[in-house]
Amino acid sequence: MLKVNKFIHESIEKIKKDVNGRAIIALSGGVDSSVCAVLAHRAIGQLLTPIYIDTGLMRKGETARIKKIFADMDLQVVDGKTNFLRALKGHTDPEKKRKAVGETFIREFEREARERGARYLIQGTIYPDRIESEGGIKSHHNVGGLPSVMDFEGIVEPLQDLYKDEVREVARELSLPAEISERMPFPGPGLSVRIIGEVTEEKLEVVRAANAIVEEELVEQFAPWQTFAALIEKGTGVKGDVRVHGWIIALRAVSSRDGMTAEAMELPWEILRKIESRITGEIPTVSRVLYDLTPKPPATIEFE
Ligand code: XMP
């Protein structure tokens, strides 16, 4: 069992010791980076600049939401959409996509740090991110996806030994709003791991709209550990009286304790049908919706 108060106290002291000067923190608005931001702010105060990069791979309404939540923390919002899309162009291999996102994140942060005279990058990597990257399962953008040469004096990861449920306990103790402490995980590489194959603006638009529908229908009512939509490929369909070649969307809803293993949720048929009819009805280019039954293992939670 994590001793939450002890952890908070010790990690603040450790950040004070490890960071000698200005630092930036990579804030995504998820529970990990938000907890990290609060700890780092308590440790080094005004020497910290929180930076949110709008990668273009985020969920619907995310940028506006994060600006509102962190309004009193001098959050800097950086528009990185063009750079991320350019870095992902032509990549279809999941690992190459992760590396492209990881590299672009770091280059964006390096530039922002340079402009502010900051030599340290603080980020919310947690324990499962590390073991899955080190174990070669996949590169989490904020671990194995990092380039080997980085222009920082130090990368500080205060949550690197914690599991997600422990991070949530810390978040509650720090009085972060439930909107953050109880929020579903969202992967660092964003919607790029919910698109099979090359990431394009068109696919992003489709998968973003599908994710918004899935969250609206499932999050409050069924409290899944995680739920989302992924874009698979194209398949034939009939819309109106016309045969179409439309996108296939896979719906995922899992229960889990820490993300290391997961079970597909047994959702009622009516809700599955409702989500299918909303997705195919509201997104004209989607012709098919599937429900993913696979536990982790053998699948992972995300599709890439
Ligand atoms: P998988 O897909 O490996 O995901 O079963 C386990 C959990 O981790 C999240 N995830 C990530 N989180 N950076 C992150 O910070 C990443 O690169 C990343 N990839 C996956 C995923 O959403 C799930 O909650």
Tab-separated table of C-alpha atoms and ligand atoms in Angstrom:
chain	number	residue	atom	x	y	z
A	1	MET	CA	0.000	0.000	0.000
A	2	LEU	CA	1.281	3.409	-0.960
A	3	LYS	CA	1.758	5.814	1.942
A	4	VAL	CA	0.329	8.789	0.114
A	5	ASN	CA	1.410	11.617	2.399
A	6	LYS	CA	4.902	10.232	2.719
A	7	PHE	CA	5.135	9.918	-1.054
A	8	ILE	CA	3.987	13.512	-1.578
A	9	HIS	CA	6.473	14.855	0.931
A	10	GLU	CA	9.394	12.819	-0.384
A	11	SER	CA	8.768	13.495	-4.034
A	12	ILE	CA	8.580	17.259	-3.448
A	13	GLU	CA	11.922	17.090	-1.627
A	14	LYS	CA	13.397	14.996	-4.436
A	15	ILE	CA	12.253	17.421	-7.136
A	16	LYS	CA	13.828	20.283	-5.134
A	17	LYS	CA	17.085	18.321	-5.046
A	18	ASP	CA	17.058	17.174	-8.701
A	19	VAL	CA	16.005	20.423	-10.360
A	20	ASN	CA	18.496	23.261	-10.117
A	21	GLY	CA	16.938	26.112	-12.037
A	22	ARG	CA	14.054	26.591	-14.429
A	23	ALA	CA	12.018	23.606	-15.597
A	24	ILE	CA	9.156	22.904	-17.921
A	25	ILE	CA	6.532	20.267	-17.348
A	26	ALA	CA	4.809	18.372	-20.119
A	27	LEU	CA	1.152	18.717	-19.172
A	28	SER	CA	-1.419	16.680	-21.101
A	29	GLY	CA	-4.337	17.149	-18.717
A	30	GLY	CA	-4.419	13.493	-17.716
A	31	VAL	CA	-4.074	12.383	-14.120
A	32	ASP	CA	-0.332	11.546	-14.318
A	33	SER	CA	0.931	14.827	-15.716
A	34	SER	CA	-1.505	16.854	-13.608
A	35	VAL	CA	-0.307	15.222	-10.374
A	36	CYS	CA	3.256	15.794	-11.503
A	37	ALA	CA	2.539	19.456	-12.223
A	38	VAL	CA	1.125	20.040	-8.749
A	39	LEU	CA	4.074	18.287	-7.049
A	40	ALA	CA	6.589	20.184	-9.171
A	41	HIS	CA	4.815	23.477	-8.578
A	42	ARG	CA	4.956	22.892	-4.829
A	43	ALA	CA	8.644	22.047	-5.135
A	44	ILE	CA	9.943	24.841	-7.348
A	45	GLY	CA	7.043	27.331	-7.679
A	46	GLN	CA	7.611	30.047	-10.267
A	47	LEU	CA	10.627	28.264	-11.723
A	48	LEU	CA	8.168	25.858	-13.342
A	49	THR	CA	6.379	26.482	-16.648
A	50	PRO	CA	3.640	23.991	-17.544
A	51	ILE	CA	3.392	23.425	-21.281
A	52	TYR	CA	0.552	21.763	-23.143
A	53	ILE	CA	1.210	20.867	-26.750
A	54	ASP	CA	-1.812	20.677	-28.983
A	55	THR	CA	-0.564	17.826	-31.138
A	56	GLY	CA	-3.692	17.585	-33.266
A	57	LEU	CA	-3.922	14.021	-31.888
A	58	MET	CA	-6.069	15.004	-28.915
A	59	ARG	CA	-9.702	14.309	-28.185
A	60	LYS	CA	-12.559	16.647	-29.095
A	61	GLY	CA	-12.632	19.809	-26.965
A	62	GLU	CA	-9.458	18.836	-25.094
A	63	THR	CA	-7.469	22.018	-25.642
A	64	ALA	CA	-10.294	24.271	-24.460
A	65	ARG	CA	-10.859	22.006	-21.455
A	66	ILE	CA	-7.269	22.042	-20.318
A	67	LYS	CA	-6.971	25.815	-20.698
A	68	LYS	CA	-9.934	26.176	-18.341
A	69	ILE	CA	-8.716	23.696	-15.708
A	70	PHE	CA	-5.200	25.098	-15.494
A	71	ALA	CA	-6.146	28.750	-15.948
A	72	ASP	CA	-4.405	29.760	-12.699
A	73	MET	CA	-1.144	27.922	-13.404
A	74	ASP	CA	0.167	30.108	-16.272
A	75	LEU	CA	-0.256	27.222	-18.710
A	76	GLN	CA	1.440	27.740	-22.073
A	77	VAL	CA	-0.436	26.238	-25.016
A	78	VAL	CA	1.679	25.418	-28.048
A	79	ASP	CA	0.172	24.612	-31.451
A	80	GLY	CA	2.150	21.621	-32.723
A	81	LYS	CA	-0.420	20.212	-35.154
A	82	THR	CA	1.571	20.786	-38.336
A	83	ASN	CA	4.795	19.356	-36.913
A	84	PHE	CA	3.160	16.187	-35.572
A	85	LEU	CA	1.274	15.472	-38.790
A	86	ARG	CA	4.434	16.041	-40.794
A	87	ALA	CA	6.431	13.676	-38.538
A	88	LEU	CA	3.791	10.957	-38.864
A	89	LYS	CA	3.413	11.274	-42.631
A	90	GLY	CA	4.174	8.041	-44.485
A	91	HIS	CA	4.597	5.929	-41.311
A	92	THR	CA	2.469	2.802	-41.010
A	93	ASP	CA	4.547	0.758	-38.562
A	94	PRO	CA	3.264	1.175	-34.956
A	95	GLU	CA	6.730	1.503	-33.438
A	96	LYS	CA	7.839	4.029	-36.059
A	97	LYS	CA	4.697	6.052	-35.383
A	98	ARG	CA	5.407	6.026	-31.633
A	99	LYS	CA	9.006	7.087	-32.189
A	100	ALA	CA	7.900	9.867	-34.551
A	101	VAL	CA	5.506	11.199	-31.916
A	102	GLY	CA	8.088	10.831	-29.109
A	103	GLU	CA	10.755	12.617	-31.091
A	104	THR	CA	8.417	15.466	-32.081
A	105	PHE	CA	7.319	15.937	-28.458
A	106	ILE	CA	10.904	16.251	-27.320
A	107	ARG	CA	11.884	18.668	-30.102
A	108	GLU	CA	8.875	20.834	-29.250
A	109	PHE	CA	9.755	20.780	-25.557
A	110	GLU	CA	13.430	21.501	-26.252
A	111	ARG	CA	12.472	24.598	-28.226
A	112	GLU	CA	10.041	25.812	-25.557
A	113	ALA	CA	12.629	25.174	-22.821
A	114	ARG	CA	15.368	27.013	-24.716
A	115	GLU	CA	13.136	30.051	-25.119
A	116	ARG	CA	12.584	30.104	-21.359
A	117	GLY	CA	16.090	29.246	-20.209
A	118	ALA	CA	14.811	25.969	-18.701
A	119	ARG	CA	17.237	23.040	-18.474
A	120	TYR	CA	14.927	20.408	-16.978
A	121	LEU	CA	11.963	18.509	-18.326
A	122	ILE	CA	9.520	17.046	-15.814
A	123	GLN	CA	7.082	14.424	-17.032
A	124	GLY	CA	4.485	12.042	-15.668
A	125	THR	CA	5.877	8.662	-16.716
A	126	ILE	CA	4.464	5.923	-14.469
A	127	TYR	CA	5.715	2.435	-13.669
A	128	PRO	CA	3.746	0.456	-16.316
A	129	ASP	CA	5.007	2.878	-19.016
A	130	ARG	CA	8.538	1.969	-18.014
A	131	ILE	CA	8.175	-1.776	-17.751
A	132	GLU	CA	6.282	-2.085	-21.015
A	133	SER	CA	8.916	0.021	-22.784
A	134	GLU	CA	11.868	-1.738	-21.166
A	135	GLY	CA	10.298	-5.150	-21.714
A	136	GLY	CA	10.068	-4.376	-25.425
A	137	ILE	CA	6.260	-4.617	-25.500
A	138	LYS	CA	6.069	-1.178	-27.050
A	139	SER	CA	7.577	2.255	-26.739
A	140	HIS	CA	5.466	4.601	-24.694
A	141	HIS	CA	6.052	7.975	-26.261
A	142	ASN	CA	7.418	9.341	-23.025
A	143	VAL	CA	9.886	6.480	-22.472
A	144	GLY	CA	11.143	4.241	-25.267
A	145	GLY	CA	9.881	6.675	-27.881
A	146	LEU	CA	12.371	9.320	-26.793
A	147	PRO	CA	15.286	10.120	-29.077
A	148	SER	CA	18.697	9.101	-27.734
A	149	VAL	CA	20.097	12.641	-27.749
A	150	MET	CA	18.094	15.219	-25.847
A	151	ASP	CA	19.046	18.765	-25.065
A	152	PHE	CA	18.134	18.709	-21.357
A	153	GLU	CA	20.312	18.658	-18.268
A	154	GLY	CA	17.815	16.383	-16.586
A	155	ILE	CA	14.567	14.516	-17.212
A	156	VAL	CA	12.693	14.226	-13.947
A	157	GLU	CA	9.958	11.597	-13.537
A	158	PRO	CA	8.536	11.760	-10.004
A	159	LEU	CA	5.837	9.117	-10.619
A	160	GLN	CA	8.071	6.515	-12.210
A	161	ASP	CA	7.462	3.896	-9.504
A	162	LEU	CA	3.690	4.328	-9.213
A	163	TYR	CA	0.798	2.417	-10.734
A	164	LYS	CA	-2.206	4.296	-12.097
A	165	ASP	CA	-4.432	3.573	-9.093
A	166	GLU	CA	-1.710	4.942	-6.811
A	167	VAL	CA	-1.433	8.093	-8.905
A	168	ARG	CA	-5.182	8.546	-8.467
A	169	GLU	CA	-4.789	8.257	-4.684
A	170	VAL	CA	-2.133	10.964	-4.772
A	171	ALA	CA	-4.388	13.126	-6.971
A	172	ARG	CA	-7.237	12.856	-4.442
A	173	GLU	CA	-4.897	13.722	-1.585
A	174	LEU	CA	-3.688	16.777	-3.526
A	175	SER	CA	-7.371	17.806	-3.929
A	176	LEU	CA	-7.301	17.748	-7.699
A	177	PRO	CA	-10.854	17.850	-9.127
A	178	ALA	CA	-12.512	14.443	-9.726
A	179	GLU	CA	-12.633	15.399	-13.405
A	180	ILE	CA	-8.863	14.798	-13.314
A	181	SER	CA	-8.277	12.276	-10.515
A	182	GLU	CA	-10.878	9.831	-11.846
A	183	ARG	CA	-10.289	10.443	-15.540
A	184	MET	CA	-9.778	7.535	-17.907
A	185	PRO	CA	-6.222	7.060	-19.135
A	186	PHE	CA	-5.420	8.514	-22.529
A	187	PRO	CA	-2.209	7.466	-24.282
A	188	GLY	CA	0.609	9.970	-24.797
A	189	PRO	CA	0.699	9.456	-28.579
A	190	GLY	CA	-3.008	10.291	-28.550
A	191	LEU	CA	-5.320	9.289	-31.355
A	192	SER	CA	-2.361	8.169	-33.496
A	193	VAL	CA	-2.440	4.781	-31.711
A	194	ARG	CA	-6.177	4.539	-32.396
A	195	ILE	CA	-5.638	4.675	-36.153
A	196	ILE	CA	-4.252	1.595	-37.855
A	197	GLY	CA	-1.740	2.597	-40.503
A	198	GLU	CA	-0.860	6.086	-41.651
A	199	VAL	CA	-2.319	9.020	-39.727
A	200	THR	CA	-4.096	11.552	-41.915
A	201	GLU	CA	-6.263	14.551	-41.115
A	202	GLU	CA	-9.318	12.763	-42.501
A	203	LYS	CA	-8.814	9.683	-40.307
A	204	LEU	CA	-8.160	11.879	-37.280
A	205	GLU	CA	-11.411	13.709	-37.801
A	206	VAL	CA	-13.347	10.423	-38.035
A	207	VAL	CA	-11.738	8.775	-35.012
A	208	ARG	CA	-12.068	11.956	-32.924
A	209	ALA	CA	-15.795	12.130	-33.623
A	210	ALA	CA	-16.218	8.410	-32.852
A	211	ASN	CA	-14.299	8.725	-29.569
A	212	ALA	CA	-16.522	11.619	-28.491
A	213	ILE	CA	-19.663	9.515	-29.081
A	214	VAL	CA	-18.236	6.505	-27.221
A	215	GLU	CA	-17.249	8.633	-24.222
A	216	GLU	CA	-20.649	10.351	-24.128
A	217	GLU	CA	-22.466	7.028	-24.117
A	218	LEU	CA	-20.275	4.948	-21.816
A	219	VAL	CA	-18.147	6.921	-19.375
A	220	GLU	CA	-20.780	8.144	-16.946
A	221	GLN	CA	-23.220	5.282	-17.232
A	222	PHE	CA	-20.807	2.326	-17.154
A	223	ALA	CA	-17.616	3.741	-15.571
A	224	PRO	CA	-15.244	1.624	-17.666
A	225	TRP	CA	-11.575	1.600	-16.749
A	226	GLN	CA	-11.044	2.745	-20.316
A	227	THR	CA	-13.197	3.054	-23.407
A	228	PHE	CA	-12.548	4.413	-26.870
A	229	ALA	CA	-12.967	3.965	-30.613
A	230	ALA	CA	-10.243	2.980	-33.067
A	231	LEU	CA	-10.233	3.293	-36.833
A	232	ILE	CA	-9.322	0.041	-38.529
A	233	GLU	CA	-9.531	0.209	-42.325
A	234	LYS	CA	-12.214	0.413	-44.955
A	235	GLY	CA	-14.997	-2.048	-45.760
A	236	THR	CA	-18.032	-2.042	-48.004
A	237	GLY	CA	-21.421	-0.830	-46.862
A	238	VAL	CA	-24.729	0.589	-48.110
A	239	LYS	CA	-25.808	4.071	-47.115
A	240	GLY	CA	-29.120	5.304	-48.447
A	241	ASP	CA	-29.297	3.248	-51.617
A	242	VAL	CA	-25.680	3.652	-52.439
A	243	ARG	CA	-22.867	1.186	-51.992
A	244	VAL	CA	-20.015	2.855	-50.101
A	245	HIS	CA	-16.494	2.011	-49.089
A	246	GLY	CA	-16.504	3.314	-45.551
A	247	TRP	CA	-14.325	3.302	-42.455
A	248	ILE	CA	-14.533	0.465	-39.940
A	249	ILE	CA	-14.590	1.596	-36.323
A	250	ALA	CA	-13.785	-0.746	-33.443
A	251	LEU	CA	-15.242	-0.012	-30.046
A	252	ARG	CA	-13.223	-0.959	-26.973
A	253	ALA	CA	-14.433	-0.925	-23.355
A	254	VAL	CA	-12.360	-2.636	-20.690
A	255	SER	CA	-12.218	-3.189	-16.988
A	256	SER	CA	-8.793	-3.326	-15.377
A	257	ARG	CA	-6.981	-2.593	-12.148
A	258	ASP	CA	-3.755	-1.122	-13.436
A	259	GLY	CA	-3.755	-1.426	-17.228
A	260	MET	CA	-1.321	-4.350	-17.152
A	261	THR	CA	-4.142	-6.820	-17.799
A	262	ALA	CA	-7.698	-6.067	-18.893
A	263	GLU	CA	-11.046	-7.712	-19.659
A	264	ALA	CA	-13.551	-6.636	-22.304
A	265	MET	CA	-16.711	-5.383	-20.580
A	266	GLU	CA	-19.972	-7.255	-21.054
A	267	LEU	CA	-21.976	-4.276	-22.220
A	268	PRO	CA	-25.742	-4.539	-22.783
A	269	TRP	CA	-26.685	-5.154	-26.399
A	270	GLU	CA	-28.920	-2.043	-26.485
A	271	ILE	CA	-26.048	0.287	-25.677
A	272	LEU	CA	-23.797	-1.383	-28.246
A	273	ARG	CA	-26.534	-0.935	-30.859
A	274	LYS	CA	-27.064	2.683	-29.829
A	275	ILE	CA	-23.373	3.472	-30.216
A	276	GLU	CA	-23.253	1.721	-33.596
A	277	SER	CA	-26.250	3.656	-34.861
A	278	ARG	CA	-24.901	6.982	-33.608
A	279	ILE	CA	-21.451	6.402	-35.136
A	280	THR	CA	-22.722	5.252	-38.538
A	281	GLY	CA	-25.473	7.897	-38.476
A	282	GLU	CA	-23.414	10.890	-37.344
A	283	ILE	CA	-20.181	10.169	-39.195
A	284	PRO	CA	-21.042	9.853	-42.894
A	285	THR	CA	-17.827	8.053	-43.896
A	286	VAL	CA	-18.188	5.187	-41.377
A	287	SER	CA	-19.992	2.077	-42.597
A	288	ARG	CA	-19.267	-0.509	-39.908
A	289	VAL	CA	-18.789	-0.734	-36.122
A	290	LEU	CA	-17.216	-3.711	-34.308
A	291	TYR	CA	-16.916	-4.535	-30.608
A	292	ASP	CA	-13.533	-5.835	-29.479
A	293	LEU	CA	-13.942	-8.843	-27.161
A	294	THR	CA	-10.271	-9.513	-26.576
A	295	PRO	CA	-8.736	-9.388	-23.103
A	296	LYS	CA	-5.178	-8.173	-22.429
A	297	PRO	CA	-3.307	-10.464	-22.950
A	298	PRO	CA	-3.338	-11.508	-25.740
A	299	ALA	CA	-4.368	-8.067	-27.058
A	300	THR	CA	-3.196	-4.751	-25.679
A	301	ILE	CA	-5.737	-2.141	-24.607
A	302	GLU	CA	-4.842	0.272	-27.414
A	303	PHE	CA	-4.641	-0.939	-31.019
A	304	GLU	CA	-1.024	0.029	-31.621
B	1	XMP	P1	-1.744	-0.992	-23.746
B	1	XMP	O1	-2.252	-0.556	-25.078
B	1	XMP	O2	-0.274	-1.222	-23.735
B	1	XMP	O3	-1.984	0.248	-22.781
B	1	XMP	O4	-2.459	-2.162	-23.177
B	1	XMP	C1	-1.946	0.214	-21.381
B	1	XMP	C2	-2.370	1.566	-20.888
B	1	XMP	O5	-1.382	2.559	-21.216
B	1	XMP	C3	-1.927	3.566	-22.047
B	1	XMP	N1	-0.914	3.891	-23.040
B	1	XMP	C4	-0.011	4.887	-22.922
B	1	XMP	N2	0.168	5.834	-21.989
B	1	XMP	N3	2.006	6.726	-23.204
B	1	XMP	C5	1.170	6.771	-22.152
B	1	XMP	O6	1.330	7.658	-21.334
B	1	XMP	C6	1.894	5.795	-24.188
B	1	XMP	O7	2.660	5.772	-25.135
B	1	XMP	C7	0.823	4.833	-24.026
B	1	XMP	N4	0.429	3.799	-24.787
B	1	XMP	C8	-0.632	3.217	-24.136
B	1	XMP	C9	-3.166	2.954	-22.659
B	1	XMP	O8	-4.108	3.930	-23.051
B	1	XMP	C10	-3.646	2.071	-21.535
B	1	XMP	O9	-4.339	2.814	-20.562
